[in-house]
Coordinates of C-alpha atoms in Angstrom, one line a residue:
X1 CA 28.8 15.6 -5.5
X2 CA 27.9 13.7 -2.1
X3 CA 30.2 15.9 0.8
X4 CA 27.5 18.5 -0.8
X5 CA 24.2 16.6 0.6
X6 CA 25.6 15.2 3.5
X7 CA 23.5 17.5 6.6
X8 CA 25.9 16.2 9.5
X9 CA 29.3 15.0 9.8
X10 CA 28.7 11.7 11.2
X11 CA 27.0 10.8 8.0
X12 CA 30.7 10.5 7.2
X13 CA 31.6 7.9 9.4
X14 CA 28.2 6.2 8.9
X15 CA 29.2 6.1 5.1
X16 CA 31.9 4.7 5.6
X17 CA 30.7 1.5 7.7
X18 CA 28.0 1.1 5.1
X19 CA 30.8 0.9 2.3
X20 CA 33.0 -1.5 4.2
X21 CA 29.7 -3.6 5.1
X22 CA 29.3 -3.6 1.1
X23 CA 32.7 -4.1 0.0
X24 CA 33.5 -7.6 2.6
X25 CA 30.3 -8.8 1.2
X26 CA 31.3 -8.5 -3.0
X27 CA 30.4 -5.2 -4.2
X28 CA 33.7 -2.9 -4.3
X29 CA 32.9 -2.9 -7.6
X30 CA 29.4 -0.8 -6.8
X31 CA 31.3 1.1 -4.2
X32 CA 34.1 2.4 -7.1
X33 CA 30.9 2.7 -9.7
X34 CA 29.2 5.0 -7.6
X35 CA 32.0 6.9 -6.2
X36 CA 31.8 6.3 -2.8
X37 CA 35.7 5.1 -2.7
X38 CA 37.0 8.5 -4.0
X39 CA 34.8 10.6 -1.5
X40 CA 35.9 8.4 1.2
X41 CA 39.2 8.3 0.8
X42 CA 39.3 12.3 -0.1
X43 CA 38.0 13.2 3.5
X44 CA 40.8 10.9 4.6
X45 CA 38.8 7.4 5.6
X46 CA 41.0 4.7 4.1
X47 CA 38.7 2.0 2.2
X48 CA 40.2 -1.7 2.8
X49 CA 39.1 -3.7 -0.6
X50 CA 39.6 -7.3 0.8
X51 CA 37.4 -10.0 0.0
X52 CA 36.8 -13.1 1.5
X53 CA 37.2 -15.6 -1.6
X54 CA 34.6 -17.7 -0.4
X55 CA 31.8 -15.2 -1.5
X56 CA 32.0 -16.3 -5.3
X57 CA 30.3 -19.1 -4.2
X58 CA 27.5 -17.2 -2.5
X59 CA 24.2 -16.1 -4.9
X60 CA 24.2 -12.7 -5.0
X61 CA 20.3 -12.7 -3.1
X62 CA 22.6 -14.2 -0.2
X63 CA 25.1 -11.7 -0.2
X64 CA 23.1 -8.7 -0.3
X65 CA 20.7 -10.2 2.8
X66 CA 23.6 -11.1 4.8
X67 CA 25.1 -7.3 4.3
X68 CA 21.7 -6.4 4.9
X69 CA 21.7 -8.0 8.6
X70 CA 25.0 -6.4 9.0
X71 CA 24.0 -2.7 8.1
X72 CA 21.3 -2.3 11.0
X73 CA 17.3 -2.4 11.6
X74 CA 16.8 0.0 8.2
X75 CA 18.7 -2.1 6.2
X76 CA 16.6 -5.4 7.3
X77 CA 13.2 -2.9 7.0
X78 CA 14.1 -2.0 3.6
X79 CA 14.7 -5.5 3.0
X80 CA 11.7 -6.6 4.4
X81 CA 9.9 -4.1 2.0
X82 CA 11.7 -5.2 -1.3
X83 CA 10.9 -9.1 -0.5
X84 CA 7.1 -8.0 -0.8
X85 CA 8.0 -6.0 -4.4
X86 CA 7.0 -8.8 -7.0
X87 CA 7.1 -6.5 -9.6
X88 CA 10.9 -6.0 -9.5
X89 CA 12.6 -8.5 -8.1
X90 CA 12.6 -12.8 -9.2
X91 CA 12.1 -15.4 -6.5
X92 CA 15.2 -15.9 -6.0
X93 CA 15.6 -12.3 -4.4
X94 CA 11.9 -12.3 -2.8
X95 CA 12.7 -15.9 -1.3
X96 CA 16.2 -15.0 0.0
X97 CA 15.0 -11.1 1.5
X98 CA 12.0 -12.9 3.2
X99 CA 14.6 -14.8 5.1
X100 CA 15.1 -11.2 7.0
X101 CA 14.0 -11.2 10.3
X102 CA 14.2 -8.5 13.0
X103 CA 14.6 -10.3 15.9
X104 CA 17.8 -8.6 18.0
X105 CA 18.5 -9.3 21.6
X106 CA 16.7 -7.5 23.9
X107 CA 17.2 -4.6 25.8
X108 CA 17.1 -5.1 30.1
X109 CA 14.4 -3.0 31.5
X110 CA 16.7 -0.6 33.3
X111 CA 18.3 0.9 30.1
X112 CA 14.5 1.3 28.8
X113 CA 13.6 2.4 33.1
X114 CA 14.4 6.6 32.2
X115 CA 12.7 6.7 29.0
X116 CA 9.8 4.6 30.0
X117 CA 9.3 6.9 33.2
X118 CA 9.1 10.1 31.4
X119 CA 6.0 8.7 28.7
X120 CA 4.1 6.1 31.9
X121 CA 4.6 9.3 34.6
X122 CA 6.1 6.9 36.7
X123 CA 8.2 3.7 37.3
X124 CA 6.6 1.3 35.3
X125 CA 5.9 -1.3 38.5
X126 CA 3.5 2.3 39.8
X127 CA 1.4 2.4 36.7
X128 CA 0.6 -0.9 37.2
X129 CA -0.8 -3.5 39.2
X130 CA 1.6 -6.4 37.3
X131 CA 4.8 -5.3 35.0
X132 CA 7.1 -8.7 33.6
X133 CA 10.5 -7.5 33.5
X134 CA 11.2 -10.4 30.9
X135 CA 10.4 -9.2 27.2
X136 CA 7.6 -11.0 25.8
X137 CA 9.3 -10.4 22.0
X138 CA 12.1 -7.5 20.9
X139 CA 12.1 -6.6 17.3
X140 CA 14.8 -3.7 15.7
X141 CA 12.4 -1.0 16.8
X142 CA 10.5 -1.9 19.7
X143 CA 10.3 -4.3 22.2
X144 CA 7.0 -5.5 24.7
X145 CA 6.6 -6.5 28.0
X146 CA 3.3 -8.1 29.7
X147 CA 1.3 -6.1 32.2
X148 CA -1.8 -6.1 34.1
X149 CA -4.2 -3.0 34.6
X150 CA -5.3 -2.5 38.3
X151 CA -8.4 -3.4 37.1
X152 CA -7.5 -6.9 36.0
X153 CA -7.2 -6.4 32.0
X154 CA -4.2 -8.2 30.5
X155 CA -2.0 -5.7 28.7
X156 CA 1.2 -5.8 26.3
X157 CA 3.6 -2.7 26.4
X158 CA 4.9 -2.0 23.3
X159 CA 8.4 0.1 24.0
X160 CA 10.5 1.6 21.4
X161 CA 14.1 1.3 21.9
X162 CA 16.1 4.3 23.2
X163 CA 18.0 6.1 20.5
X164 CA 16.9 4.1 18.0
X165 CA 15.1 7.0 16.3
X166 CA 18.0 8.7 15.1
X167 CA 20.1 5.7 13.9
X168 CA 16.9 5.7 11.6
X169 CA 16.6 9.1 10.5
X170 CA 20.5 8.9 9.5
X171 CA 20.0 5.8 7.6
X172 CA 16.9 7.0 6.0
X173 CA 19.4 10.5 5.2
X174 CA 22.2 8.5 3.5
X175 CA 19.7 6.3 1.7
X176 CA 18.2 8.8 0.3
X177 CA 21.6 10.7 -1.3
X178 CA 22.7 7.1 -2.2
X179 CA 19.5 6.3 -3.8
X180 CA 20.1 9.9 -6.3
X181 CA 23.5 8.6 -6.8
X182 CA 22.3 5.1 -7.8
X183 CA 20.0 7.0 -10.2
X184 CA 22.3 9.0 -12.1
X185 CA 25.5 6.4 -11.8
X186 CA 23.0 3.7 -12.8
X187 CA 20.8 4.1 -15.9
X188 CA 19.0 0.7 -15.7
X189 CA 18.0 1.1 -12.3
X190 CA 15.9 4.3 -13.3
X191 CA 12.9 2.5 -14.7
X192 CA 12.1 1.3 -10.9
X193 CA 12.6 4.8 -9.6
X194 CA 15.0 4.7 -6.3
X195 CA 14.6 7.9 -5.3
X196 CA 10.4 7.3 -4.8
X197 CA 11.0 3.9 -3.6
X198 CA 13.2 5.2 -0.7
X199 CA 10.7 8.5 -0.1
X200 CA 8.1 6.0 0.5
X201 CA 10.4 3.8 2.1
X202 CA 11.1 6.3 5.2
X203 CA 7.8 7.5 5.1
X204 CA 6.0 3.9 6.0
X205 CA 9.2 3.3 8.4
X206 CA 8.8 6.5 10.3
X207 CA 5.3 5.9 10.2
X208 CA 6.6 2.5 12.1
X209 CA 8.2 4.7 14.7
X210 CA 4.9 6.3 16.1
X211 CA 3.5 4.1 18.0
X212 CA 0.4 6.2 18.5
X213 CA 0.1 6.2 15.3
X214 CA 0.1 2.2 14.9
X215 CA -2.9 2.4 17.3
X216 CA -4.7 4.9 15.3
X217 CA -4.7 2.1 12.6
X218 CA -5.6 -0.1 15.2
X219 CA -9.0 1.9 16.4
X220 CA -10.2 2.7 12.4
X221 CA -9.4 -0.6 11.7
X222 CA -11.8 -2.4 14.9
X223 CA -14.1 0.1 13.5
X224 CA -14.4 -1.3 10.3
X225 CA -14.7 -4.5 11.8
X226 CA -17.4 -4.5 14.0
X227 CA -19.7 -5.8 11.4
X228 CA -17.9 -9.2 11.5
X229 CA -17.8 -10.1 15.5
X230 CA -15.5 -13.2 15.1
X231 CA -12.8 -11.0 14.3
X232 CA -10.3 -9.1 17.4
X233 CA -8.7 -6.4 16.9
X234 CA -6.8 -5.1 20.4
X235 CA -8.2 -2.6 22.8
X236 CA -6.0 0.8 22.7
X237 CA -5.1 1.9 26.3
X238 CA -5.0 5.6 25.1
X239 CA -4.0 6.9 29.1
X240 CA -0.9 5.6 28.6
X241 CA 0.1 5.6 24.5
X242 CA 2.2 8.1 23.0
X243 CA 4.7 8.2 20.2
X244 CA 7.3 5.7 22.5
X245 CA 4.8 3.4 24.2
X246 CA 1.9 2.4 23.6
X247 CA -0.5 -0.2 25.9
X248 CA -2.5 -3.1 24.2
X249 CA -5.2 -5.7 25.4
X250 CA -3.3 -8.8 25.6
X251 CA -3.6 -11.3 23.0
X252 CA -3.8 -15.6 24.1
X253 CA -4.4 -18.3 21.9
X254 CA -2.6 -19.8 19.4
X255 CA 0.2 -17.8 17.3
X256 CA -0.2 -18.7 13.7
X257 CA 3.3 -19.4 13.8
X258 CA 2.7 -22.0 15.9
X259 CA -0.5 -24.3 13.9
X260 CA 0.5 -27.2 15.2
X261 CA -1.1 -25.9 18.3
X262 CA -4.4 -26.2 16.4
X263 CA -6.4 -29.5 18.0
X264 CA -10.0 -30.5 17.0
X265 CA -10.8 -30.8 21.2
X266 CA -10.1 -27.5 21.5
X267 CA -12.7 -26.4 19.5
X268 CA -10.8 -25.0 16.8
X269 CA -12.4 -25.7 13.3
X270 CA -9.3 -24.6 10.7
X271 CA -11.1 -24.5 7.7
X272 CA -13.7 -21.9 9.7
X273 CA -10.9 -20.5 11.2
X274 CA -9.4 -19.7 7.1
X275 CA -12.1 -18.3 5.9
X276 CA -12.4 -15.7 8.6
X277 CA -9.4 -14.8 8.4
X278 CA -9.5 -14.7 4.6
X279 CA -13.4 -12.8 4.9
X280 CA -11.9 -10.3 7.8
X281 CA -8.7 -9.4 5.1
X282 CA -10.7 -8.9 1.8
X283 CA -13.2 -6.6 4.2
X284 CA -10.2 -4.5 4.5
X285 CA -8.7 -4.6 1.3
X286 CA -12.4 -4.7 -0.9
X287 CA -14.6 -2.3 1.4
X288 CA -12.7 -0.5 3.5
X289 CA -9.4 0.6 1.6
X290 CA -7.2 0.2 4.8
X291 CA -6.1 -3.1 5.3
X292 CA -3.5 -4.8 7.4
X293 CA 0.1 -4.6 4.6
X294 CA 2.1 -7.1 6.9
X295 CA -0.3 -10.1 7.7
X296 CA 2.5 -12.8 8.6
X297 CA 1.3 -15.7 10.4
X298 CA 3.5 -13.7 14.0
X299 CA 0.9 -11.5 13.4
X300 CA -2.0 -13.1 13.8
X301 CA -4.1 -15.3 16.8
X302 CA -6.7 -17.9 16.7
X303 CA -8.7 -17.5 19.8
X304 CA -11.7 -19.9 21.7
X305 CA -15.1 -19.6 19.5
X306 CA -12.8 -19.6 16.2
X307 CA -12.1 -16.4 16.3
X308 CA -9.1 -14.1 15.1
X309 CA -7.4 -11.7 16.6
X310 CA -5.3 -9.3 14.0
X311 CA -2.1 -7.5 16.2
X312 CA 1.3 -5.1 15.2
X313 CA -0.8 -2.1 12.5
X314 CA 1.9 -0.4 12.7
X315 CA 2.3 -0.9 8.9
X316 CA -1.3 -0.6 6.7
X317 CA -1.8 -0.2 3.5
X318 CA -4.1 2.7 1.9
X319 CA -6.4 2.3 -1.3
X320 CA -8.2 5.2 -2.8
X321 CA -11.7 4.8 -3.5
X322 CA -10.8 4.3 -7.3
X323 CA -8.2 2.4 -6.4
X324 CA -10.5 0.0 -5.3
X325 CA -12.7 -0.2 -7.7
X326 CA -9.4 -0.7 -10.3
X327 CA -8.8 -3.7 -8.2
X328 CA -12.2 -4.9 -8.2
X329 CA -12.0 -4.8 -11.9
X330 CA -8.9 -6.4 -12.0
X331 CA -9.9 -8.9 -9.8
X332 CA -13.7 -10.2 -11.0
X333 CA -11.1 -10.4 -14.3
X334 CA -8.9 -12.8 -13.2
X335 CA -11.5 -15.5 -11.4
X336 CA -14.3 -14.7 -14.3
X337 CA -11.3 -15.5 -16.9
X338 CA -11.8 -11.9 -18.6
X339 CA -8.6 -10.7 -20.1
X340 CA -9.6 -7.5 -21.6
X341 CA -10.4 -6.3 -18.6
X342 CA -7.2 -7.4 -16.3
X343 CA -5.1 -6.0 -19.1
X344 CA -7.0 -2.6 -19.0
X345 CA -6.1 -2.5 -15.1
X346 CA -2.7 -2.7 -15.6
X347 CA -2.4 -0.9 -18.3
X348 CA -3.6 1.7 -16.4
X349 CA -1.4 1.2 -13.5
X350 CA 2.1 1.0 -15.4
X351 CA 1.7 4.2 -17.2
X352 CA 3.6 4.5 -20.5
X353 CA 5.9 6.5 -18.5
X354 CA 9.1 4.0 -19.3
X355 CA 7.5 4.5 -23.2
X356 CA 7.2 0.5 -23.3
X357 CA 5.1 -1.6 -26.1
X358 CA 1.9 -1.5 -24.6
X359 CA 0.8 -3.7 -27.2
X360 CA 3.1 -6.4 -26.8
X361 CA 2.5 -6.0 -22.8
X362 CA -1.6 -6.3 -23.3
X363 CA -1.2 -9.7 -25.6
X364 CA 0.9 -11.7 -22.7
X365 CA -1.9 -10.5 -20.8
X366 CA -4.5 -11.6 -22.6
X367 CA -2.2 -14.9 -23.0
X368 CA -1.9 -15.2 -19.3
X369 CA -5.4 -15.0 -18.2
X370 CA -6.6 -17.3 -21.1
X371 CA -4.7 -19.9 -20.7
X372 CA -7.1 -20.1 -17.3
X373 CA -10.3 -20.5 -19.3
X374 CA -12.6 -23.0 -18.2
X375 CA -10.5 -24.2 -15.2
X376 CA -13.2 -24.1 -12.1
X377 CA -12.6 -22.1 -8.9
X378 CA -11.1 -24.2 -6.7
X379 CA -8.5 -24.9 -9.2
X380 CA -7.3 -20.9 -9.3
X381 CA -4.5 -19.7 -7.2
X382 CA -5.2 -15.9 -6.9
X383 CA -1.3 -15.4 -5.4
X384 CA 0.1 -17.7 -8.5
X385 CA -2.1 -16.0 -10.8
X386 CA -0.8 -11.9 -9.2
X387 CA 3.0 -12.9 -8.7
X388 CA 2.9 -14.4 -12.3
X389 CA 1.3 -10.9 -13.5
X390 CA 3.4 -8.6 -11.6
X391 CA 6.5 -10.7 -13.2
X392 CA 4.8 -10.0 -16.7
X393 CA 5.2 -6.4 -15.4
X394 CA 9.0 -6.9 -14.5
X395 CA 10.1 -8.5 -17.8
X396 CA 8.8 -5.9 -19.3
X397 CA 10.7 -3.2 -17.4
X398 CA 7.2 -1.7 -15.6
X399 CA 6.5 -1.3 -11.9
X400 CA 3.5 -1.4 -9.8
X401 CA 2.7 1.9 -7.6
X402 CA 3.7 0.7 -3.7
X403 CA 0.6 0.4 -2.3
X404 CA -0.3 -2.0 -5.3
X405 CA 2.5 -3.8 -4.0
X406 CA 1.3 -4.2 -0.4
X407 CA -1.4 -5.0 -1.4
X408 CA -0.2 -8.0 -3.1
X409 CA 2.3 -9.2 -0.9
X410 CA -1.1 -9.2 1.7
X411 CA -2.9 -11.3 -1.3
X412 CA -0.2 -13.5 -0.9
X413 CA 0.4 -13.3 2.4
X414 CA -3.0 -14.8 3.2
X415 CA -3.9 -17.7 0.9
X416 CA -0.5 -19.0 2.0
X417 CA -1.8 -18.6 5.4
X418 CA -5.4 -19.8 4.5
X419 CA -3.7 -22.9 2.5
X420 CA -1.7 -23.5 6.1
X421 CA -5.1 -24.1 8.0
X422 CA -6.8 -25.8 5.6
X423 CA -5.2 -27.4 2.5
X424 CA -8.7 -27.4 1.3
X425 CA -8.6 -23.6 1.3
X426 CA -9.3 -21.6 -2.2
X427 CA -8.6 -17.9 -2.2
X428 CA -10.3 -17.4 -5.3
X429 CA -13.7 -19.5 -3.7
X430 CA -13.6 -17.0 -1.1
X431 CA -13.1 -14.1 -2.4
X432 CA -15.1 -14.3 -5.5
X433 CA -18.9 -13.6 -3.8
X434 CA -17.5 -10.3 -1.8
X435 CA -16.3 -9.2 -4.8
X436 CA -20.5 -9.7 -6.4
X437 CA -21.5 -8.3 -3.8
X438 CA -19.4 -4.8 -3.5
X439 CA -19.8 -4.7 -6.8
X440 CA -23.7 -5.2 -6.8
X441 CA -23.4 -2.4 -3.6
X442 CA -21.8 0.7 -6.6
X443 CA -24.5 0.1 -8.3
X444 CA -27.7 0.8 -5.4
X445 CA -29.5 3.7 -6.0
X446 CA -28.3 5.2 -2.9
X447 CA -24.4 4.8 -4.7
X448 CA -25.8 5.9 -7.8
X449 CA -27.5 8.8 -6.7
X450 CA -24.7 9.8 -4.3
X451 CA -22.4 9.8 -7.3
X452 CA -24.5 11.3 -9.5
X453 CA -25.1 14.3 -7.1
X454 CA -20.7 14.8 -6.7
X455 CA -21.0 14.8 -10.2
X456 CA -23.5 17.4 -10.5
X457 CA -21.6 19.6 -7.6
X458 CA -18.5 19.3 -9.9
X459 CA -20.0 20.3 -13.0
X460 CA -21.8 23.8 -11.6
X461 CA -18.2 24.7 -9.5
X462 CA -16.9 23.8 -13.4
X463 CA -19.1 26.2 -14.8
X464 CA -19.3 28.7 -12.6
X465 CA -15.2 28.7 -12.1
X466 CA -15.2 29.3 -16.5
X467 CA -15.8 33.3 -16.7
X468 CA -13.1 33.6 -14.2
X469 CA -11.0 31.3 -16.2
X470 CA -11.4 32.5 -19.7
X471 CA -11.0 36.0 -18.5
X472 CA -7.8 35.3 -17.2
X473 CA -7.0 33.1 -20.4
X474 CA -7.3 36.6 -22.0
X475 CA -5.5 38.7 -19.5
X476 CA -2.8 36.7 -19.8
X477 CA -2.9 36.7 -24.1
X478 CA -2.9 40.8 -23.9
X479 CA -0.1 41.0 -21.7
X480 CA 1.6 38.6 -24.1
X481 CA 1.9 35.7 -21.2
X482 CA -0.2 33.1 -23.5
X483 CA 2.5 29.9 -23.1
X484 CA 0.8 26.5 -25.9
X485 CA 3.1 24.1 -25.8
X486 CA 1.8 21.7 -29.0
X487 CA 3.3 17.9 -29.7
X488 CA 2.6 18.0 -33.2
X489 CA 2.0 13.9 -33.6
X490 CA -0.6 14.0 -31.2
X491 CA -2.5 17.3 -32.3
X492 CA -5.5 15.2 -33.4
X493 CA -5.8 13.4 -30.8
X494 CA -5.6 16.3 -29.1
X495 CA -8.2 18.4 -31.0
X496 CA -10.5 15.4 -30.2
X497 CA -9.7 15.3 -27.1
X498 CA -10.7 19.3 -26.4
X499 CA -14.1 18.6 -29.2
X500 CA -15.5 15.8 -26.5
X501 CA -14.9 17.7 -23.4
X502 CA -16.7 20.8 -25.0
X503 CA -19.7 18.7 -25.9
X504 CA -19.6 17.2 -22.6
X505 CA -19.2 21.1 -21.0
X506 CA -22.4 21.9 -22.7
X507 CA -24.5 19.0 -22.3
X508 CA -23.5 19.1 -18.3
X509 CA -24.3 23.2 -18.4
X510 CA -28.0 21.9 -20.6
X511 CA -28.0 18.9 -18.0
X512 CA -28.1 22.0 -15.0
X513 CA -29.9 24.3 -16.6
X514 CA -32.8 21.6 -17.0
X515 CA -32.4 21.0 -13.0
X516 CA -32.7 24.3 -12.0
X517 CA -35.0 25.4 -14.6
X518 CA -37.8 22.7 -13.4
X519 CA -37.0 23.6 -9.8
X520 CA -38.8 26.7 -10.6
X521 CA -41.7 25.4 -12.4
X522 CA -42.0 22.6 -9.9
X523 CA -42.9 26.1 -7.5
X524 CA -45.2 27.4 -10.5
X525 CA -49.1 26.3 -9.4
X526 CA -51.4 26.1 -12.0
X527 CA -51.5 24.6 -15.2
X528 CA -51.8 20.7 -16.8
X529 CA -49.8 18.0 -14.6
X530 CA -48.4 14.5 -15.0
X531 CA -48.4 12.0 -12.0
X532 CA -49.4 15.9 -9.2
X533 CA -46.8 17.6 -10.9
X534 CA -46.4 20.2 -13.6
X535 CA -46.3 19.3 -16.4
X536 CA -43.0 21.2 -18.0
X537 CA -41.2 20.3 -14.5
X538 CA -41.4 16.9 -15.1
X539 CA -40.8 17.1 -18.8
X540 CA -37.1 19.1 -17.3
X541 CA -36.4 16.6 -15.0
X542 CA -36.7 13.5 -17.7
X543 CA -35.0 15.3 -20.1
X544 CA -32.0 16.1 -17.3
X545 CA -32.4 12.7 -16.3
X546 CA -31.4 11.1 -20.3
X547 CA -28.9 13.7 -20.6
X548 CA -27.0 12.8 -17.6
X549 CA -27.2 8.9 -18.6
X550 CA -25.7 9.7 -21.9
X551 CA -22.9 11.9 -20.2
X552 CA -21.7 9.4 -17.6
X553 CA -22.0 6.7 -21.3
X554 CA -19.6 8.8 -22.5
X555 CA -17.6 9.3 -20.0
X556 CA -17.1 5.8 -19.4
X557 CA -16.9 4.5 -23.6
X558 CA -14.3 7.5 -23.6
X559 CA -12.3 6.3 -20.5
X560 CA -12.2 2.4 -22.0
X561 CA -10.8 3.9 -25.4
X562 CA -7.9 6.6 -23.7
X563 CA -7.0 3.2 -21.7
X564 CA -6.3 1.6 -25.8
X565 CA -4.6 4.7 -26.9

């Protein structure tokens, strides 16, 4: 029961508000099916069921958007995140939720003054040489004022709205409970994992509340962008920054929302700006694994000298090295029209926990990619291809991990901004050289040696731990605590996998022994030599290298076969 999970009495009042908004916007049936109405009436809240007659003529996506706007900042943020989940929602829903905005009336400075005084250690007029009492912009979580430091540096002061953290925490609590109820009461929602979605949403929103975390993200990305001098990231002034306020350099120039102000007479080259912006975001995604997850036009500024500035790193996406490798395979498969490569990656991402027809899914993906065969890169729309692929996954009731959903949203936004700057901009043409460069870098001697060393360390660690694990296994068997779960339908497959694993471990142990033995032989003087090295030591290392190559190829082949199982 929901009453058993509510953590504060005030949540009941907020739940009553939520139910009222949902009913007013035509979702009374949902309130009934989730049991909210019965609980509220038992708690003493009379639920009013009247609904405006003209709601029947409003499309459901519009009803949802209006309801989210009325419910406040937490729900608006949820809608904005869902607007990027092309793997969950259709085009009509994405377009409608994309209209949600966080702009709200600004708070007067006097309302912020007490909190600002605590955070800055004094009155803003005393801390800064000049502080503008009129806000530059206001959103649901924070508002921004311009200011000037004592040394003349123009800055912006971003101030979190007082009390917003408590409101959002209460809403996140309720959303977590509602997601659990929805997953239990509405079976058709289960494949989309609403509870997991709410946990990830809560984590993302709490990070946005921490304005110091935004600055840490900004500094990391600025450090990654040092190789691109035409990319500007605002400098952070840490002496005035904490969780509730941050101070960064002010970015002038032309906002991405006002492209009509970019004129050639002022030295702006739209084509070059589009290319430089694309290079920066692609580098964030493909090389660095830390990218701006919300690169909409309002977060991009174009500066003199055809420089591009990115602001507002409250929401960032992170990709592990493994995920970046998979992404490279996917993108190269798209631009080079290799259906099998695309299918392998997507099947791995989607997983098999939803009992999807993987053979049918693979055939659909291969048919989709094959239709682009023979087209020049200039005729490919990477964002359209990614959107079509996620539509295939959505049709098969599969969803992508949240980091990949953010990634696709970033790609779509990037291509849209590029086309806004330059109608002849082609994302595929910009991405292909960088993708190939990163792939080549992955096979450089240094990269191969690094991966080999890591593999050797893991192998030696495994060999060292093996006696202990075997001893513990035998001890549990003697005590009658040994438990073995076997799925008979896949017994042969399990046996084959164990056999392959044992062969690899044996080979890894042989390789490790060759390396250790050869190292010892190398220290012994005398005896036959090759190239000035002891012959037996030389052949030992050569055998270890050949064995390592065989082991890597065997693992690679097995991984590909495993994706087809």
